[in-house]
Short mmCIF file of C-alpha atoms in Angstrom, two decimals:
data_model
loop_
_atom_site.label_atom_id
_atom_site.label_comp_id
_atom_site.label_asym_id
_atom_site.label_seq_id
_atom_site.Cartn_x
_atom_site.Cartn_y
_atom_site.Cartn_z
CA UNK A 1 218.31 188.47 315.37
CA UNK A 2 218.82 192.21 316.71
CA UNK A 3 218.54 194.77 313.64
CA UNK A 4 221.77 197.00 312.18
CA UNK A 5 221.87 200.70 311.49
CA UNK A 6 221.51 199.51 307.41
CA UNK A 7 217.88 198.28 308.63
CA UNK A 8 217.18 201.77 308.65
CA UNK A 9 218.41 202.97 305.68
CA UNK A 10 215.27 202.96 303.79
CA UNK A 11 213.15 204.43 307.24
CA UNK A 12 210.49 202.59 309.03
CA UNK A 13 208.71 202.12 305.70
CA UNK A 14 211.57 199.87 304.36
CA UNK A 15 211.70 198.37 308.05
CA UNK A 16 208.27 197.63 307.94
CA UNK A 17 208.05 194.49 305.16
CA UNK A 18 211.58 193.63 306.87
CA UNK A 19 209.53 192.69 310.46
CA UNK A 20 206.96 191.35 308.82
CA UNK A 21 209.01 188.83 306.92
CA UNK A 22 211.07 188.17 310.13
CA UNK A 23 207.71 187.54 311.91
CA UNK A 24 206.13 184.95 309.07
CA UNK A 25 209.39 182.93 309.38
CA UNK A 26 208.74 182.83 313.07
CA UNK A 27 212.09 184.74 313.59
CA UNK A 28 212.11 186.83 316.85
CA UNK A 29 213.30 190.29 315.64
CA UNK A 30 215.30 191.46 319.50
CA UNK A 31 216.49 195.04 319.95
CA UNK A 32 216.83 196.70 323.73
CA UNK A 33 217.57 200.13 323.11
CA UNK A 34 214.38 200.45 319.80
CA UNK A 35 211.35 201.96 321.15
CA UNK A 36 209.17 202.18 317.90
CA UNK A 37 206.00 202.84 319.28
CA UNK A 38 206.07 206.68 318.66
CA UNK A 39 206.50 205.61 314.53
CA UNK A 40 202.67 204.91 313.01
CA UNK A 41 204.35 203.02 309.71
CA UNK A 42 205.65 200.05 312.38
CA UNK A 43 202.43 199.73 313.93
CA UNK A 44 201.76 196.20 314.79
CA UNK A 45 205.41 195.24 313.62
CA UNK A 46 207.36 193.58 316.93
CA UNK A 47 210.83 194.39 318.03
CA UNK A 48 211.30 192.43 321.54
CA UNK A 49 213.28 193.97 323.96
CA UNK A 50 214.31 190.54 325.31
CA UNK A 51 213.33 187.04 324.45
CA UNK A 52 213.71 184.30 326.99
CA UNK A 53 214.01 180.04 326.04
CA UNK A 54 214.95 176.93 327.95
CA UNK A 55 217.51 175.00 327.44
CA UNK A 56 217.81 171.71 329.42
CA UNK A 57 215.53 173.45 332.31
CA UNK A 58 218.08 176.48 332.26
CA UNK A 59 216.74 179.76 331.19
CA UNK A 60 218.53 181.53 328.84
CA UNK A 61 217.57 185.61 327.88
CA UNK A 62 218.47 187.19 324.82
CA UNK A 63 219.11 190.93 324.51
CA UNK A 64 220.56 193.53 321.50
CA UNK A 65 221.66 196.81 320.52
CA UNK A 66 222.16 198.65 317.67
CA UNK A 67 224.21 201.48 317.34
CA UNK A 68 223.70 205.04 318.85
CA UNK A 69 224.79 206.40 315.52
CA UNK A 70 221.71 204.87 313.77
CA UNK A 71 220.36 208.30 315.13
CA UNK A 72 222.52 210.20 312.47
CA UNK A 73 224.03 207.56 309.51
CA UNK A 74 220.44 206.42 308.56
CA UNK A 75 216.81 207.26 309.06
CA UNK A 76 215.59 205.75 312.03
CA UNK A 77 212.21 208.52 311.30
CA UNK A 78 210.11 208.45 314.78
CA UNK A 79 211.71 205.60 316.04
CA UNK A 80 213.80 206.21 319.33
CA UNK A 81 217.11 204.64 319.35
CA UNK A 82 218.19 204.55 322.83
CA UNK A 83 221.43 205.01 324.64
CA UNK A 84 222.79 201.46 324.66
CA UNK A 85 224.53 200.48 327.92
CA UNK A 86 221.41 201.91 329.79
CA UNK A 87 219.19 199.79 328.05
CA UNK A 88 220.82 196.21 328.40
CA UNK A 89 221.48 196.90 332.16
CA UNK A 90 217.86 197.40 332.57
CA UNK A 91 216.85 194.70 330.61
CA UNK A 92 219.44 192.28 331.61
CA UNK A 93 218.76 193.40 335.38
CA UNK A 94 215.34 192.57 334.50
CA UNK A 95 215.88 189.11 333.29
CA UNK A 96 218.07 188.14 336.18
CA UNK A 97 215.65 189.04 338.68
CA UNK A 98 212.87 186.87 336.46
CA UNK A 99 215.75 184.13 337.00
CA UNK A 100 217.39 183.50 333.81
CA UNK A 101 220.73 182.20 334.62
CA UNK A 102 222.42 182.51 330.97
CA UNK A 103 222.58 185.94 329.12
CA UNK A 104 223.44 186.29 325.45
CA UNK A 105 223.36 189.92 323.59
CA UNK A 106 223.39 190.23 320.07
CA UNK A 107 225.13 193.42 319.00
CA UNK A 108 225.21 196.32 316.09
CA UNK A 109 227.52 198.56 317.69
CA UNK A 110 230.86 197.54 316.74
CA UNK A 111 234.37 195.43 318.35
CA UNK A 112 235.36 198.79 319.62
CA UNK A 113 232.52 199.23 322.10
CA UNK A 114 231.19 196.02 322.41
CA UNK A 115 234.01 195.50 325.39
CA UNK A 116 232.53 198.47 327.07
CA UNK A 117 228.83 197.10 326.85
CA UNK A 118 230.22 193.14 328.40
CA UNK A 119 232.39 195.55 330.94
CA UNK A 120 229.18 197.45 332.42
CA UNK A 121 226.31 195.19 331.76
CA UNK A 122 227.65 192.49 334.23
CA UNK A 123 224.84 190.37 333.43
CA UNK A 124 225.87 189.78 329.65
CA UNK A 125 227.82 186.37 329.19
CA UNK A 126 228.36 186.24 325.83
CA UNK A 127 228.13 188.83 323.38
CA UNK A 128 228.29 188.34 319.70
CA UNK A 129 229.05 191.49 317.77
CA UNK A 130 228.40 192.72 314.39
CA UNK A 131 228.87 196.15 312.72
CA UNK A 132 232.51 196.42 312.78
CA UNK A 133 232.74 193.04 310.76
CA UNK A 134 235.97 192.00 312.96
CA UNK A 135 237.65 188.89 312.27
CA UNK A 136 238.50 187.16 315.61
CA UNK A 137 240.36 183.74 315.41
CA UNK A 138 242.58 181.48 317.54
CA UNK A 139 246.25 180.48 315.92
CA UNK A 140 246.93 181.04 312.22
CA UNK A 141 243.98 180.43 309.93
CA UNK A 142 244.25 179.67 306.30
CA UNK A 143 243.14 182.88 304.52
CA UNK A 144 245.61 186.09 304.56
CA UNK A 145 242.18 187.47 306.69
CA UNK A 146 243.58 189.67 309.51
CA UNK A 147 243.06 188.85 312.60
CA UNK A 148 242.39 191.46 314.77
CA UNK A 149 241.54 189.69 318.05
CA UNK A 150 241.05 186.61 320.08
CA UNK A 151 238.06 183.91 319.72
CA UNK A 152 236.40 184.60 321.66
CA UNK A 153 237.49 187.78 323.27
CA UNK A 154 237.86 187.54 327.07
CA UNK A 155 236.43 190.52 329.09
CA UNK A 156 237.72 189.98 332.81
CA UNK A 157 235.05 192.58 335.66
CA UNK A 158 235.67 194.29 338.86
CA UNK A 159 233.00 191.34 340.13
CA UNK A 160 235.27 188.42 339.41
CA UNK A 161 232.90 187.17 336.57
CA UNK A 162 233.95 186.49 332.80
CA UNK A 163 232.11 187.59 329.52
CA UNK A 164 233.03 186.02 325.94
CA UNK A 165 232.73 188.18 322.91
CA UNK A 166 232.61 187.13 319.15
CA UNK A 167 232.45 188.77 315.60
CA UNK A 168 232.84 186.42 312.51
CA UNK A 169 233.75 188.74 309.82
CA UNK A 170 231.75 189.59 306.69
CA UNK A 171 229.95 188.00 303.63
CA UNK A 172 229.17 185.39 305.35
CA UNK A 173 232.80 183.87 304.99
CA UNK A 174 232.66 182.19 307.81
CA UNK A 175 230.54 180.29 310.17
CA UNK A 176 230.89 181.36 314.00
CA UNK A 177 231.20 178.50 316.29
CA UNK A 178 231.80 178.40 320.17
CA UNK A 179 231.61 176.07 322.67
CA UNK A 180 231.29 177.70 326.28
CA UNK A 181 229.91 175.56 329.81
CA UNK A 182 229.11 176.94 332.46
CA UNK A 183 228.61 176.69 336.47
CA UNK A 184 225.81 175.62 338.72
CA UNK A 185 225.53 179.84 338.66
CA UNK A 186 225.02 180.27 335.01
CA UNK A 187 228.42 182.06 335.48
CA UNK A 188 231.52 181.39 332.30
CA UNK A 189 233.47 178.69 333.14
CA UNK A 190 235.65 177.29 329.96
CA UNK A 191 234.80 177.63 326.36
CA UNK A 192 236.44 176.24 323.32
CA UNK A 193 235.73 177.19 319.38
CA UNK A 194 236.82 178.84 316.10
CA UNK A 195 235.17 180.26 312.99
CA UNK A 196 235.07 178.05 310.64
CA UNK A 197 235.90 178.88 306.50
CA UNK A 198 232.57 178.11 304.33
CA UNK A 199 234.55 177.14 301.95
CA UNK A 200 234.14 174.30 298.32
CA UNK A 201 234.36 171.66 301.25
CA UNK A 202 230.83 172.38 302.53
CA UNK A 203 228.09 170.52 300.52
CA UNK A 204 225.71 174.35 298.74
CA UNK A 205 221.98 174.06 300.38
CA UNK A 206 219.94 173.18 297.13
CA UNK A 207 217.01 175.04 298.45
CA UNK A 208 219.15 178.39 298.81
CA UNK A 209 220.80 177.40 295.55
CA UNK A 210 217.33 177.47 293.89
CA UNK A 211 216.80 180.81 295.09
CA UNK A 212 219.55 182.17 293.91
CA UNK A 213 219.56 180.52 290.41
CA UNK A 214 217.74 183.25 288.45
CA UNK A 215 219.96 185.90 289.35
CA UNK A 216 223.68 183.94 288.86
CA UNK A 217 223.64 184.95 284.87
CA UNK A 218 222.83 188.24 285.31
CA UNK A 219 225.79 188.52 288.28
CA UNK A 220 228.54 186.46 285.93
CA UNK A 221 227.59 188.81 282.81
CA UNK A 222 227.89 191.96 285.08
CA UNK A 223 231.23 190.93 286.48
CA UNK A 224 232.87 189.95 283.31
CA UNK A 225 232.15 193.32 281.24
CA UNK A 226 235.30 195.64 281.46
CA UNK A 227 234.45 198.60 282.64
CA UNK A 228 237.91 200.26 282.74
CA UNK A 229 241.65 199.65 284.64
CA UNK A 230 243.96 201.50 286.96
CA UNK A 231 247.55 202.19 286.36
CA UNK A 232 247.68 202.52 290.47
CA UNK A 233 246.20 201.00 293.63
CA UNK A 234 242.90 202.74 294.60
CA UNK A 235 242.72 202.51 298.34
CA UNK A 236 240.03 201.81 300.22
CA UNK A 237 240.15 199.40 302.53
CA UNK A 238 240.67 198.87 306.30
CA UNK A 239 238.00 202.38 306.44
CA UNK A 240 240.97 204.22 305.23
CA UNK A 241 238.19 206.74 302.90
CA UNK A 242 236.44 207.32 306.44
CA UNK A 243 239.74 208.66 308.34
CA UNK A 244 241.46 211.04 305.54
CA UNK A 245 241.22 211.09 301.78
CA UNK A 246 241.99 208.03 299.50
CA UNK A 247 242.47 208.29 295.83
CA UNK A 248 239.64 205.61 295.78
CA UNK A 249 236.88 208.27 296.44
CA UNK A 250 238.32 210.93 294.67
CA UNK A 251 238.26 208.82 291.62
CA UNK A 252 234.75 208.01 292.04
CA UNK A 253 233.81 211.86 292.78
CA UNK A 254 235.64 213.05 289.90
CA UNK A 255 234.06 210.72 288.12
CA UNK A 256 231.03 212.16 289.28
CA UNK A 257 231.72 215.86 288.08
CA UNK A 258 232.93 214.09 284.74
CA UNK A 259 229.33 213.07 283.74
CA UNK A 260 228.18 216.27 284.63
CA UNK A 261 230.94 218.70 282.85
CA UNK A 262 229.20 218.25 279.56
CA UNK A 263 225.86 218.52 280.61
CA UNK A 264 225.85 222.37 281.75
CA UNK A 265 222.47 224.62 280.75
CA UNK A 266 224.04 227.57 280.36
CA UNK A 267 226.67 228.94 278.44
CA UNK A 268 227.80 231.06 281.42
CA UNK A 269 228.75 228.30 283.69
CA UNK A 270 231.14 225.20 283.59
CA UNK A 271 228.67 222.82 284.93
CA UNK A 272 225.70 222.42 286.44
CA UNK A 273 226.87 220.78 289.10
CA UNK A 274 229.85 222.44 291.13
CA UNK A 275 231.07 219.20 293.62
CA UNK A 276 230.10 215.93 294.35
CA UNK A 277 230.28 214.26 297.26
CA UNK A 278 229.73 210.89 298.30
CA UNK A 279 229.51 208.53 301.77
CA UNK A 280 232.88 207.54 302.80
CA UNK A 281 231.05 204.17 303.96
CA UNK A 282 230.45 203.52 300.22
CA UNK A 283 234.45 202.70 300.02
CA UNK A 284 234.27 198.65 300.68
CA UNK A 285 237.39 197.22 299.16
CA UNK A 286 240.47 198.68 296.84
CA UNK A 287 241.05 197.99 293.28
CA UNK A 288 244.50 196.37 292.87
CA UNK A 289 246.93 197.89 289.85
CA UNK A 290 245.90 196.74 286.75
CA UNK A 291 242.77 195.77 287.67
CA UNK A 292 239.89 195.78 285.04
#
């Protein structure tokens, strides 16, 4: 697995359990551009910059990047996040020479730049992508999902050689699945595959379904209280609250200053509090009309 930028939203010290549960389940935690040696609170905690397996006498490397803007939208602490495209050409450089034939990165950096990464890190032949929570798909699937993309995405370099990339959504909605052969090289030759809907069809996993047991009551009562309704849609998806303003955040920030209004110390001022703001990443979804 490669970590996210949300990894780091509680600093090393919410990293830390995070590795160390990663490193019980035997789970190798990769991330090229992470240099967390600097940070005393992951001492002893591994983050590979590669990890290389065989498959059929074939070596195949994995590398992975997160996100330059971990630097600023969380709290990476002492932790150096690197520049990204630097880091998997070194490493993938590195691998090549060590003679792994197959390349695979595992990405937090999003559908926009991941074509820039498989474009200058001609060593990468298939990429699979996170952050951006795309939805790439062949044809018409059976959801009113938007697809944004092929499946896989081809990225055609100056050297003649191909590389694949592939996001499957969010929520774990689907189930990525892709087919790819290739040459006596190592190099992409065909590929075939889809995501696939995790849908009623699909048998639950009684062990996961144990785990999750205790909390299902307390999730059901939650989502069936009312907690109010809106005469109008409150926007919010598609990042709209992260490009201009949405009525869906200003609800929730007046909302804030509500709570507050009555709530004032003084007799000489309105409020205590004189604006709220809030992360425009905190906007997820929109409320339809009507909606309780």
């Amino acid at each position: 697995v490669c970590l996210g930028n949300h990894e780091f939203d509680d600093g090393p010290a919410g990293l830390a359990p995070f590795l160390g549960n990663m490193s019980k389940a035997g789970i190798k935690v990769v991330t090229t551009n992470v240099d967390t040696s600097n940070e005393p609170l992951l001492e002893g905690k591994e983050v590979l910059r590669s990890h290389v397996f065989c498959v059929k006498g074939t070596k195949v490397g994995v590398i992975g990047a997160v996100t330059e803007e971990t630097r600023t939208i969380a709290t990476p602490g002492k932790v150096d996040i690197q520049d990204v495209i630097p880091s998997l050409k070194e490493e993938a450089e590195k691998l090549t020479n060590q003679g792994v034939k197959i390349i695979v990165a595992i990405t937090h950096t999003g559908y926009d730049v991941d074509p820039y990464i498989v474009d200058n890190v001609t060593g990468i032949d298939i990429l699979v992508g996170g952050h951006t929570n795309t939805f790439l798909y062949n044809g018409k699937p059976s959801t009113k999902d938007k697809v944004e993309g092929n499946y896989p995405t081809e990225v055609n370099r100056a050297d003649g050689s191909k590389g694949l990339i592939v996001q499957d959504f969010w929520f774990a909605k689907y189930l990525g699945f892709i087919q790819v052969t290739f040459n006596s090289e190592g190099k992409v030759k065909s590929w075939t595959g889809n995501p696939i809907l995790v849908n009623h069809s699909y048998e639950e996993d009684e062990c996961m379904k144990q785990v999750l047991e205790p909390y299902r009551a307390i999730v059901n009562e939650a989502g069936s209280r009312p907690i109010g309704s809106s005469k109008v849609l409150l926007s919010a998806d598609n990042k709209t609250c992260r490009l201009h303003e949405c009525n869906m955040m200003n609800m929730v920030t007046d909302s804030f200053l509500a709570y507050y209004a009555d709530q004032d110390s003084s007799d000489d001022m309105w409020s205590n509090v004189a604006a709220a703001v809030v992360n425009s990443g905190f906007a997820r979804s929109s409320l339809p009309k009507a909606t309780t």
